[in-house]
PDB file of C-alpha atoms in Angstrom:
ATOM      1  CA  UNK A   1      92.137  87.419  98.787  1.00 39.00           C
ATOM      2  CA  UNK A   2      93.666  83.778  98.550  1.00 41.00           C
ATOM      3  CA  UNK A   3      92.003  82.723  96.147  1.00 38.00           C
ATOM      4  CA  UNK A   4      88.265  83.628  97.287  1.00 47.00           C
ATOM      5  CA  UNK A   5      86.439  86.420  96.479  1.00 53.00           C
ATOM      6  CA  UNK A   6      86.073  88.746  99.991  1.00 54.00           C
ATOM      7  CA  UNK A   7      83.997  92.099  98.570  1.00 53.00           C
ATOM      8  CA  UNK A   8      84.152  93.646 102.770  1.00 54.00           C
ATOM      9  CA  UNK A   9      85.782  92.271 105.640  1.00 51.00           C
ATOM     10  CA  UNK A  10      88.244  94.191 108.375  1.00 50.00           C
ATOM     11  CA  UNK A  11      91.664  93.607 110.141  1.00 49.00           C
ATOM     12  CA  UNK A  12      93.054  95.210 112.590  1.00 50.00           C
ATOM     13  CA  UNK A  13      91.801  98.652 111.827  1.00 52.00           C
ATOM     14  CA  UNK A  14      89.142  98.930 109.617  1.00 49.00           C
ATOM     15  CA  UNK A  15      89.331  97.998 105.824  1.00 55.00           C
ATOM     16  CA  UNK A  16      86.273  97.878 104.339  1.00 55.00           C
ATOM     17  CA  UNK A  17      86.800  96.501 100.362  1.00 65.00           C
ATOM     18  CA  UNK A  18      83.933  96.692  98.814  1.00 78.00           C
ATOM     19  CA  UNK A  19      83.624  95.255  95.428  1.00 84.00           C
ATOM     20  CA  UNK A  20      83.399  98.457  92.895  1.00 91.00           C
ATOM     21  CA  UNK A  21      83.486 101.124  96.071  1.00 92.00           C
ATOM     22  CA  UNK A  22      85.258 104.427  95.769  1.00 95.00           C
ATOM     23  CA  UNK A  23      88.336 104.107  97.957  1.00 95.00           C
ATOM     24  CA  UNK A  24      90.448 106.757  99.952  1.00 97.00           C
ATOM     25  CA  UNK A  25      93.835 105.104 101.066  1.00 97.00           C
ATOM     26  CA  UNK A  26      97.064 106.660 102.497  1.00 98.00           C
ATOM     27  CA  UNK A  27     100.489 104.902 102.130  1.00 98.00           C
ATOM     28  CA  UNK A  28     103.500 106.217 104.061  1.00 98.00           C
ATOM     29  CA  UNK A  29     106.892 105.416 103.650  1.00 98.00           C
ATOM     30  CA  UNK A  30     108.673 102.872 106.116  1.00 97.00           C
ATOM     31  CA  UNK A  31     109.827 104.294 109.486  1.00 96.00           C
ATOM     32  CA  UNK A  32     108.515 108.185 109.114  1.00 97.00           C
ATOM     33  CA  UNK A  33     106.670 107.584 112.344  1.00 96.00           C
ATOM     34  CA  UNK A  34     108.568 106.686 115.847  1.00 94.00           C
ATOM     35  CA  UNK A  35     106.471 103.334 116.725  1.00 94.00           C
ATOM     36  CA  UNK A  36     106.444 104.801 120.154  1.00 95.00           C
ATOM     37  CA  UNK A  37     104.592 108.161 118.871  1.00 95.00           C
ATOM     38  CA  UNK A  38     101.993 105.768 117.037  1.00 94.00           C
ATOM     39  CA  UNK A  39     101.358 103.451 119.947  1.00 95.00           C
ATOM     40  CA  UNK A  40     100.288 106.374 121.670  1.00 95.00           C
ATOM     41  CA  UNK A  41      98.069 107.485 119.640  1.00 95.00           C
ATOM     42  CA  UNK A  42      96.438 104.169 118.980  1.00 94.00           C
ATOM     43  CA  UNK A  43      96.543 103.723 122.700  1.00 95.00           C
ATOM     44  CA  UNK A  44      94.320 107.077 123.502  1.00 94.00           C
ATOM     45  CA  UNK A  45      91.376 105.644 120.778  1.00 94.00           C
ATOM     46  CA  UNK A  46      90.894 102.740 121.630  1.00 92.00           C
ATOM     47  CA  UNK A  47      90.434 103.438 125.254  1.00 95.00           C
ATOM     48  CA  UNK A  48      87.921 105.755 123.669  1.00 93.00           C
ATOM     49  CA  UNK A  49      86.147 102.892 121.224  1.00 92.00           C
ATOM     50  CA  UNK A  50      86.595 101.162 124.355  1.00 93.00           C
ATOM     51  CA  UNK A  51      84.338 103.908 126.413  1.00 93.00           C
ATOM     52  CA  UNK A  52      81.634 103.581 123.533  1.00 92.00           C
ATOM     53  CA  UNK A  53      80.862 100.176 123.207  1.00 91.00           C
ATOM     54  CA  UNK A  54      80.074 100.166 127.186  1.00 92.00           C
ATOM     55  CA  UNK A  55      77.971 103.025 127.110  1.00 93.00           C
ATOM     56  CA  UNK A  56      76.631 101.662 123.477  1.00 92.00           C
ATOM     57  CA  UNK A  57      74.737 105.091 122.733  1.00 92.00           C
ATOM     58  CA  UNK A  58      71.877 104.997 120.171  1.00 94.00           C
ATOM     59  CA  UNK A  59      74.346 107.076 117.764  1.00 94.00           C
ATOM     60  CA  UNK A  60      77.626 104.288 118.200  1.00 90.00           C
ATOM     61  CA  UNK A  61      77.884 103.527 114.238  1.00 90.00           C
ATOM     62  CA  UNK A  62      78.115 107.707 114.157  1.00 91.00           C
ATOM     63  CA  UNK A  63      80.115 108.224 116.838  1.00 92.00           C
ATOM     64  CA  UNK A  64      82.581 105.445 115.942  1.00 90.00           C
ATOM     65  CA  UNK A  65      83.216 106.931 112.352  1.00 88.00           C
ATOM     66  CA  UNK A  66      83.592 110.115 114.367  1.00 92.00           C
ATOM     67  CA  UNK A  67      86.558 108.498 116.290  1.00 93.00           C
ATOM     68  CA  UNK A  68      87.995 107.285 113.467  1.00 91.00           C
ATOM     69  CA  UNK A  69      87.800 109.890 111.645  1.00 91.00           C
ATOM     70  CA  UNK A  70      89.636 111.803 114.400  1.00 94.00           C
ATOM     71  CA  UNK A  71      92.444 109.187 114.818  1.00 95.00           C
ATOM     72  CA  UNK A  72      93.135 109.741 110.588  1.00 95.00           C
ATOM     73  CA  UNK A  73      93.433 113.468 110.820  1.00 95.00           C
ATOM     74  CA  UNK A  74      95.640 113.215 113.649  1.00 95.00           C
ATOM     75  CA  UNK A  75      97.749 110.785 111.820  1.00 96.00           C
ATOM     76  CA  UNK A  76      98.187 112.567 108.976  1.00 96.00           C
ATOM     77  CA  UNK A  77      99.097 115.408 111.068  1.00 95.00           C
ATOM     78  CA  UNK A  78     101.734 113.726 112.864  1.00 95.00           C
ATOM     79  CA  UNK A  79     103.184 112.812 109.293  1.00 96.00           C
ATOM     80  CA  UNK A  80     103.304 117.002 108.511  1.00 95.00           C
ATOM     81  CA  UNK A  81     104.987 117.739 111.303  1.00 94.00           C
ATOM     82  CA  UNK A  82     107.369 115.029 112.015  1.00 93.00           C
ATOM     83  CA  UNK A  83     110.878 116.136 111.692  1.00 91.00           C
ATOM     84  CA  UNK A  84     112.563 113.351 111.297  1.00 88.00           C
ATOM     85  CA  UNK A  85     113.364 111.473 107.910  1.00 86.00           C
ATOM     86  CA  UNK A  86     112.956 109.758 105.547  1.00 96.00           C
ATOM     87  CA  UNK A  87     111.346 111.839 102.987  1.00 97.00           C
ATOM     88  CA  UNK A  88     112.136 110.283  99.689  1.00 98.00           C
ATOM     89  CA  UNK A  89     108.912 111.521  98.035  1.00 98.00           C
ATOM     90  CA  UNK A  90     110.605 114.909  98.759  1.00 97.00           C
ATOM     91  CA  UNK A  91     112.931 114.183  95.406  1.00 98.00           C
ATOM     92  CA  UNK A  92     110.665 114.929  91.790  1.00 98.00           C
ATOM     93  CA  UNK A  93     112.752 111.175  90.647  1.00 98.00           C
ATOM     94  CA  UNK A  94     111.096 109.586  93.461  1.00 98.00           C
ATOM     95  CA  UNK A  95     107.990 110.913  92.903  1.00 98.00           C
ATOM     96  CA  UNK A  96     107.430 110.344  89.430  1.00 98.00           C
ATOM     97  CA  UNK A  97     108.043 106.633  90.437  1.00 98.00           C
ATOM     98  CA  UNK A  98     104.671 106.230  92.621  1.00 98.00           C
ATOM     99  CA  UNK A  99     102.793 109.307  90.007  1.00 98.00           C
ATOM    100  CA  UNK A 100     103.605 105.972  87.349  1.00 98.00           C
ATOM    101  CA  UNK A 101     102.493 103.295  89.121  1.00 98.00           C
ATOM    102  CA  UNK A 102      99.084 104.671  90.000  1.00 98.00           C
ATOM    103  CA  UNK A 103      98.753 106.139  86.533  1.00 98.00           C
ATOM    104  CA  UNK A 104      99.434 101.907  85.289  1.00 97.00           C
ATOM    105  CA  UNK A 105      96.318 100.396  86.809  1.00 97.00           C
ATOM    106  CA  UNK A 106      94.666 103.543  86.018  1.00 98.00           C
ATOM    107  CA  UNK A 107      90.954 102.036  83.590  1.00 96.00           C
ATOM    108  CA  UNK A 108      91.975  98.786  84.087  1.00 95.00           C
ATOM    109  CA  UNK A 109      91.978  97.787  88.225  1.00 96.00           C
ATOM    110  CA  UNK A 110      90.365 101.486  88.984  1.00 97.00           C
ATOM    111  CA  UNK A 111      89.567 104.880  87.891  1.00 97.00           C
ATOM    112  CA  UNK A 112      92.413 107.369  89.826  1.00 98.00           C
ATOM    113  CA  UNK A 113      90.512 110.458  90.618  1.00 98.00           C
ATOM    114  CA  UNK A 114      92.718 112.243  92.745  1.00 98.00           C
ATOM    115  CA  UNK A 115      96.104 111.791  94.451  1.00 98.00           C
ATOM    116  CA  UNK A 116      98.882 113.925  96.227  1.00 98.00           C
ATOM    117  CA  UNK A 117     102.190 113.041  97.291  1.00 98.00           C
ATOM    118  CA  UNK A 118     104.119 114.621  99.792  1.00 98.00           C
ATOM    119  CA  UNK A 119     107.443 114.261 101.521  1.00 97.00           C
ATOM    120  CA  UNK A 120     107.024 110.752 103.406  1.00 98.00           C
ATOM    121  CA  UNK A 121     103.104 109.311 102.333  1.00 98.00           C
ATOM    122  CA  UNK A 122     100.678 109.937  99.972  1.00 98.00           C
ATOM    123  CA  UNK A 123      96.826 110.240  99.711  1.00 98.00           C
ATOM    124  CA  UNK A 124      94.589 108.810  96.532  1.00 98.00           C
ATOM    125  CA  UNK A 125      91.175 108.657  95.739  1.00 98.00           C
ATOM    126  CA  UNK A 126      90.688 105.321  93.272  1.00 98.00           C
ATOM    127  CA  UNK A 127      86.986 104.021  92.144  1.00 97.00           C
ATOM    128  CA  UNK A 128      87.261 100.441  91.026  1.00 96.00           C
ATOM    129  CA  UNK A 129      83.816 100.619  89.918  1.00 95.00           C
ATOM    130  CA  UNK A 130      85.614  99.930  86.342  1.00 95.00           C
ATOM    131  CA  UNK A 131      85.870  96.145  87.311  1.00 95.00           C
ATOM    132  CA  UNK A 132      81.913  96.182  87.363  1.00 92.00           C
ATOM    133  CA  UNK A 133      80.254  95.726  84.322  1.00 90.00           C
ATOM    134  CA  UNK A 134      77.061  98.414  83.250  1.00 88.00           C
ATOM    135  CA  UNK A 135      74.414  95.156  84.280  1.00 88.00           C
ATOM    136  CA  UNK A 136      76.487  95.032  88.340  1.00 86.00           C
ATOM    137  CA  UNK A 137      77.925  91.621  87.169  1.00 89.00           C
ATOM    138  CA  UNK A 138      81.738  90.821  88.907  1.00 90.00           C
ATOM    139  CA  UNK A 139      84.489  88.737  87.567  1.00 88.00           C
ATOM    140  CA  UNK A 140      84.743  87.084  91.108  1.00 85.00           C
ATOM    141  CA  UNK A 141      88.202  85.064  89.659  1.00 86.00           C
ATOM    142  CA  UNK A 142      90.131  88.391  88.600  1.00 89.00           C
ATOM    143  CA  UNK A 143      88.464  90.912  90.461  1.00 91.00           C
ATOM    144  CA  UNK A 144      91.723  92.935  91.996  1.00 92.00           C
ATOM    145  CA  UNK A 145      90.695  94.505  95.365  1.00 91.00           C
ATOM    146  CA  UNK A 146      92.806  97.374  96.933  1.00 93.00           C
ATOM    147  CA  UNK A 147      95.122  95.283  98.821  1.00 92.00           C
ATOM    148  CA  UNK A 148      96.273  93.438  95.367  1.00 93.00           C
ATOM    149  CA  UNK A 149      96.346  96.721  93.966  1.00 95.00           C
ATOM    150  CA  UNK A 150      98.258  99.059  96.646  1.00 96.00           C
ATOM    151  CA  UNK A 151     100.693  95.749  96.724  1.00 96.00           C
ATOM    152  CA  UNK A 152     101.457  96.047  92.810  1.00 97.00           C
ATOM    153  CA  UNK A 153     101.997 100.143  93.786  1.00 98.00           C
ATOM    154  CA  UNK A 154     104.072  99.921  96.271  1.00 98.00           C
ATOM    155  CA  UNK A 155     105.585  97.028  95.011  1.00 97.00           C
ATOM    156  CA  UNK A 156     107.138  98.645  92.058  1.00 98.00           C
ATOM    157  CA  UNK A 157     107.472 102.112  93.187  1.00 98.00           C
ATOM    158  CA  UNK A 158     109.785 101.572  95.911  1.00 98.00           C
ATOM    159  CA  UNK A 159     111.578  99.171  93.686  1.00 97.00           C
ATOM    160  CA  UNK A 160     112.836 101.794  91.728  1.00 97.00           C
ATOM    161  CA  UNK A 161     112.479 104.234  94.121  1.00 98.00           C
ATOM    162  CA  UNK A 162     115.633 101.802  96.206  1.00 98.00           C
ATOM    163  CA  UNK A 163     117.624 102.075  91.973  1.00 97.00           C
ATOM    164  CA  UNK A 164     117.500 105.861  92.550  1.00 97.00           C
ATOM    165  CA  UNK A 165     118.824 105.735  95.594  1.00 97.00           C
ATOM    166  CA  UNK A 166     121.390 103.415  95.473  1.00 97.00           C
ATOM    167  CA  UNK A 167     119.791 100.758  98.179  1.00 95.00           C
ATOM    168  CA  UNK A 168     119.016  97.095  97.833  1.00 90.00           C
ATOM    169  CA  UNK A 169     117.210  95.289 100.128  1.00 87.00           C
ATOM    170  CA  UNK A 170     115.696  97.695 102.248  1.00 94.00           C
ATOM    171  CA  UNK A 171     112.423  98.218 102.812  1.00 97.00           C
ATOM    172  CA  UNK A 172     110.885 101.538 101.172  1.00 98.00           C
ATOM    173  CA  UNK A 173     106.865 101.364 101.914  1.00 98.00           C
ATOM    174  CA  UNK A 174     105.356 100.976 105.309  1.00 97.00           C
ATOM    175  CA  UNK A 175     103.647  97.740 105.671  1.00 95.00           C
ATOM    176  CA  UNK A 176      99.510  98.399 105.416  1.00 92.00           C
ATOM    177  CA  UNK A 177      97.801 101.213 104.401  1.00 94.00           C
ATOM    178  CA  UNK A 178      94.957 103.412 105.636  1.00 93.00           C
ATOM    179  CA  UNK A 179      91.705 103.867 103.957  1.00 92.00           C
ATOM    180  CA  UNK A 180      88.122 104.629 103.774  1.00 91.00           C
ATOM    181  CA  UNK A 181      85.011 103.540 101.893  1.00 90.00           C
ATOM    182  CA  UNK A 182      83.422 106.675 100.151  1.00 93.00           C
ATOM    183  CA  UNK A 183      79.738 106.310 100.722  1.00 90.00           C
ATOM    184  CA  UNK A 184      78.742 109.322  98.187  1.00 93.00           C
ATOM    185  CA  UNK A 185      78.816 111.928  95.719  1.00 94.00           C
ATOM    186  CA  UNK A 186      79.184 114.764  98.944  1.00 96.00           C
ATOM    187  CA  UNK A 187      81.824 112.328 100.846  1.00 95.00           C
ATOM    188  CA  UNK A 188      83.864 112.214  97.299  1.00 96.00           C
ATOM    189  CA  UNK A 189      83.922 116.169  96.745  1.00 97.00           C
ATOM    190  CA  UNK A 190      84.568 116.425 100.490  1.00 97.00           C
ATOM    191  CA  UNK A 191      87.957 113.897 100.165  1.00 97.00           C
ATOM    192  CA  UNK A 192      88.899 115.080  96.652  1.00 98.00           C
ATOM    193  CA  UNK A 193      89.189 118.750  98.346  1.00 98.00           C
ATOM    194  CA  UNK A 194      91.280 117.389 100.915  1.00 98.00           C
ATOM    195  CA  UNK A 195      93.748 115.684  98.939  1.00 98.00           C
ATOM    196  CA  UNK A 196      93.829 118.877  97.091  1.00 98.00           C
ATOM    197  CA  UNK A 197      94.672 120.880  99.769  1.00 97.00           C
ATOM    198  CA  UNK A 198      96.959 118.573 101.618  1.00 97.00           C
ATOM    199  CA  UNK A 199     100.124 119.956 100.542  1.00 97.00           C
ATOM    200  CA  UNK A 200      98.530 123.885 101.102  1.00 96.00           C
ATOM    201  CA  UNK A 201      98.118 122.518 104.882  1.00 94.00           C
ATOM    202  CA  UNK A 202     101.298 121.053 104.934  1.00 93.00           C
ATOM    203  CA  UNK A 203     103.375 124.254 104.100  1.00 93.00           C
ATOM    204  CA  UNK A 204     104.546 123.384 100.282  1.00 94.00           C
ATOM    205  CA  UNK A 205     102.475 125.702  98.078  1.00 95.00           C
ATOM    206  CA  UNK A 206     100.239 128.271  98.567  1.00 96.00           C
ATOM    207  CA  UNK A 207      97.660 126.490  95.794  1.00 97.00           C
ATOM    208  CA  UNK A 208      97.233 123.260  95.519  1.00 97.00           C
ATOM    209  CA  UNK A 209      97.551 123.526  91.440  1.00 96.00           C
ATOM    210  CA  UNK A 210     101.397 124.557  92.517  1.00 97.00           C
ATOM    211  CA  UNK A 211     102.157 121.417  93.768  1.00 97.00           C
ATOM    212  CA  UNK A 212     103.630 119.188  91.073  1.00 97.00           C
ATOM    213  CA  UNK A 213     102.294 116.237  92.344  1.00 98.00           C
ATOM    214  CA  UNK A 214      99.078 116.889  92.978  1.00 98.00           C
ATOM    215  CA  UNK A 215      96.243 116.121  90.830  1.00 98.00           C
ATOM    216  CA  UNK A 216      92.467 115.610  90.681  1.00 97.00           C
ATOM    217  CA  UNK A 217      89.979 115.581  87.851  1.00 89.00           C
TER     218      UNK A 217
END
């Protein structure tokens, strides 16, 4: 934030930080996808954003979530079937690490309502509504948004994650993060069910309750 409050604003994808908002975000670990394979795919919607806003249809604000919605699932798709490493997150040791970290900030940055980890990213639901108080008021001066936060995750995880594996130096976490605002009670059952079945769709368990490390409330 340096140093000034910033409840919404965007980069180079779209990042909307709301203060309080119910967050989905997706972390994956550094180098799982071929930069080639992800320049293509970031190549093929923005000719398509690009399309929209010249035809500017009455629906764009739709039909842009629509995109981007698209470009997600076909993201997280290309981090199911990738065969190529690394999938640390694979090993329970690494695991736990990241299961930790988001269980630390847990009632005091955010409320963790749902995460699942698989081989190479992971998926969480976290509602920092917990920083506003019951009258809507904001401590402006420590208010910790979701890139403070998913830094402090990250930060530590792959910290000891590198311990466990014997590496210093190298990077674990891929720089950035995806996510999405949840705008209500329907869009939060709707992502909670997808994080649940995440690792059903990705081959590991036949229930989602199998999975070690998955949880929701």
């Amino acid at each position: 934030m340096k140093n000034r409050f910033v409840p919404e604003y965007t980069r180079k994808r779209p990042h909307f930080l709301r203060a309080g908002a119910r967050l989905f975000v997706t972390c994956r670990l550094f180098g799982s996808i071929p930069k080639s394979d992800l320049h293509k795919l970031d190549k093929k919607y923005q000719e398509q954003i690009q399309l929209l806003e010249k035809r500017n249809p009455p629906d764009k604000e739709l039909q842009l979530y629509l995109l981007q919605r698209a470009w997600f699932l076909e993201y997280d798709e290309m981090l199911h079937k990738i065969k190529t490493g690394p999938f640390w997150l694979a090993k329970p040791e690494i695991a736990k690490t990241l299961v930790d970290q988001l269980w630390r900030y847990h009632e005091k940055w955010y409320r963790l309502e749902a995460y699942t980890i698989l081989s190479n990213h992971f998926h969480a639901l976290l509602d920092f509504s917990v920083q506003v108080t019951p009258e809507g008021h904001i401590d402006e001066k420590n208010y910790h948004n979701l890139d403070k936060v998913i830094g402090l995750v990250k930060g530590a995880s792959g910290f000891y994650a590198n311990k466990i594996l014997g590496r210093t130096k190298q990077s674990f976490w891929q720089e950035g993060y995806y996510d999405r605002y949840i705008r209500d009670a329907q869009h939060a059952s709707s992502t909670i069910n997808y994080i649940k079945q995440n690792p059903v769709k990705a081959g590991i368990c036949l229930h989602w309750q199998e999975h070690p490390f998955t949880w929701a409330k």
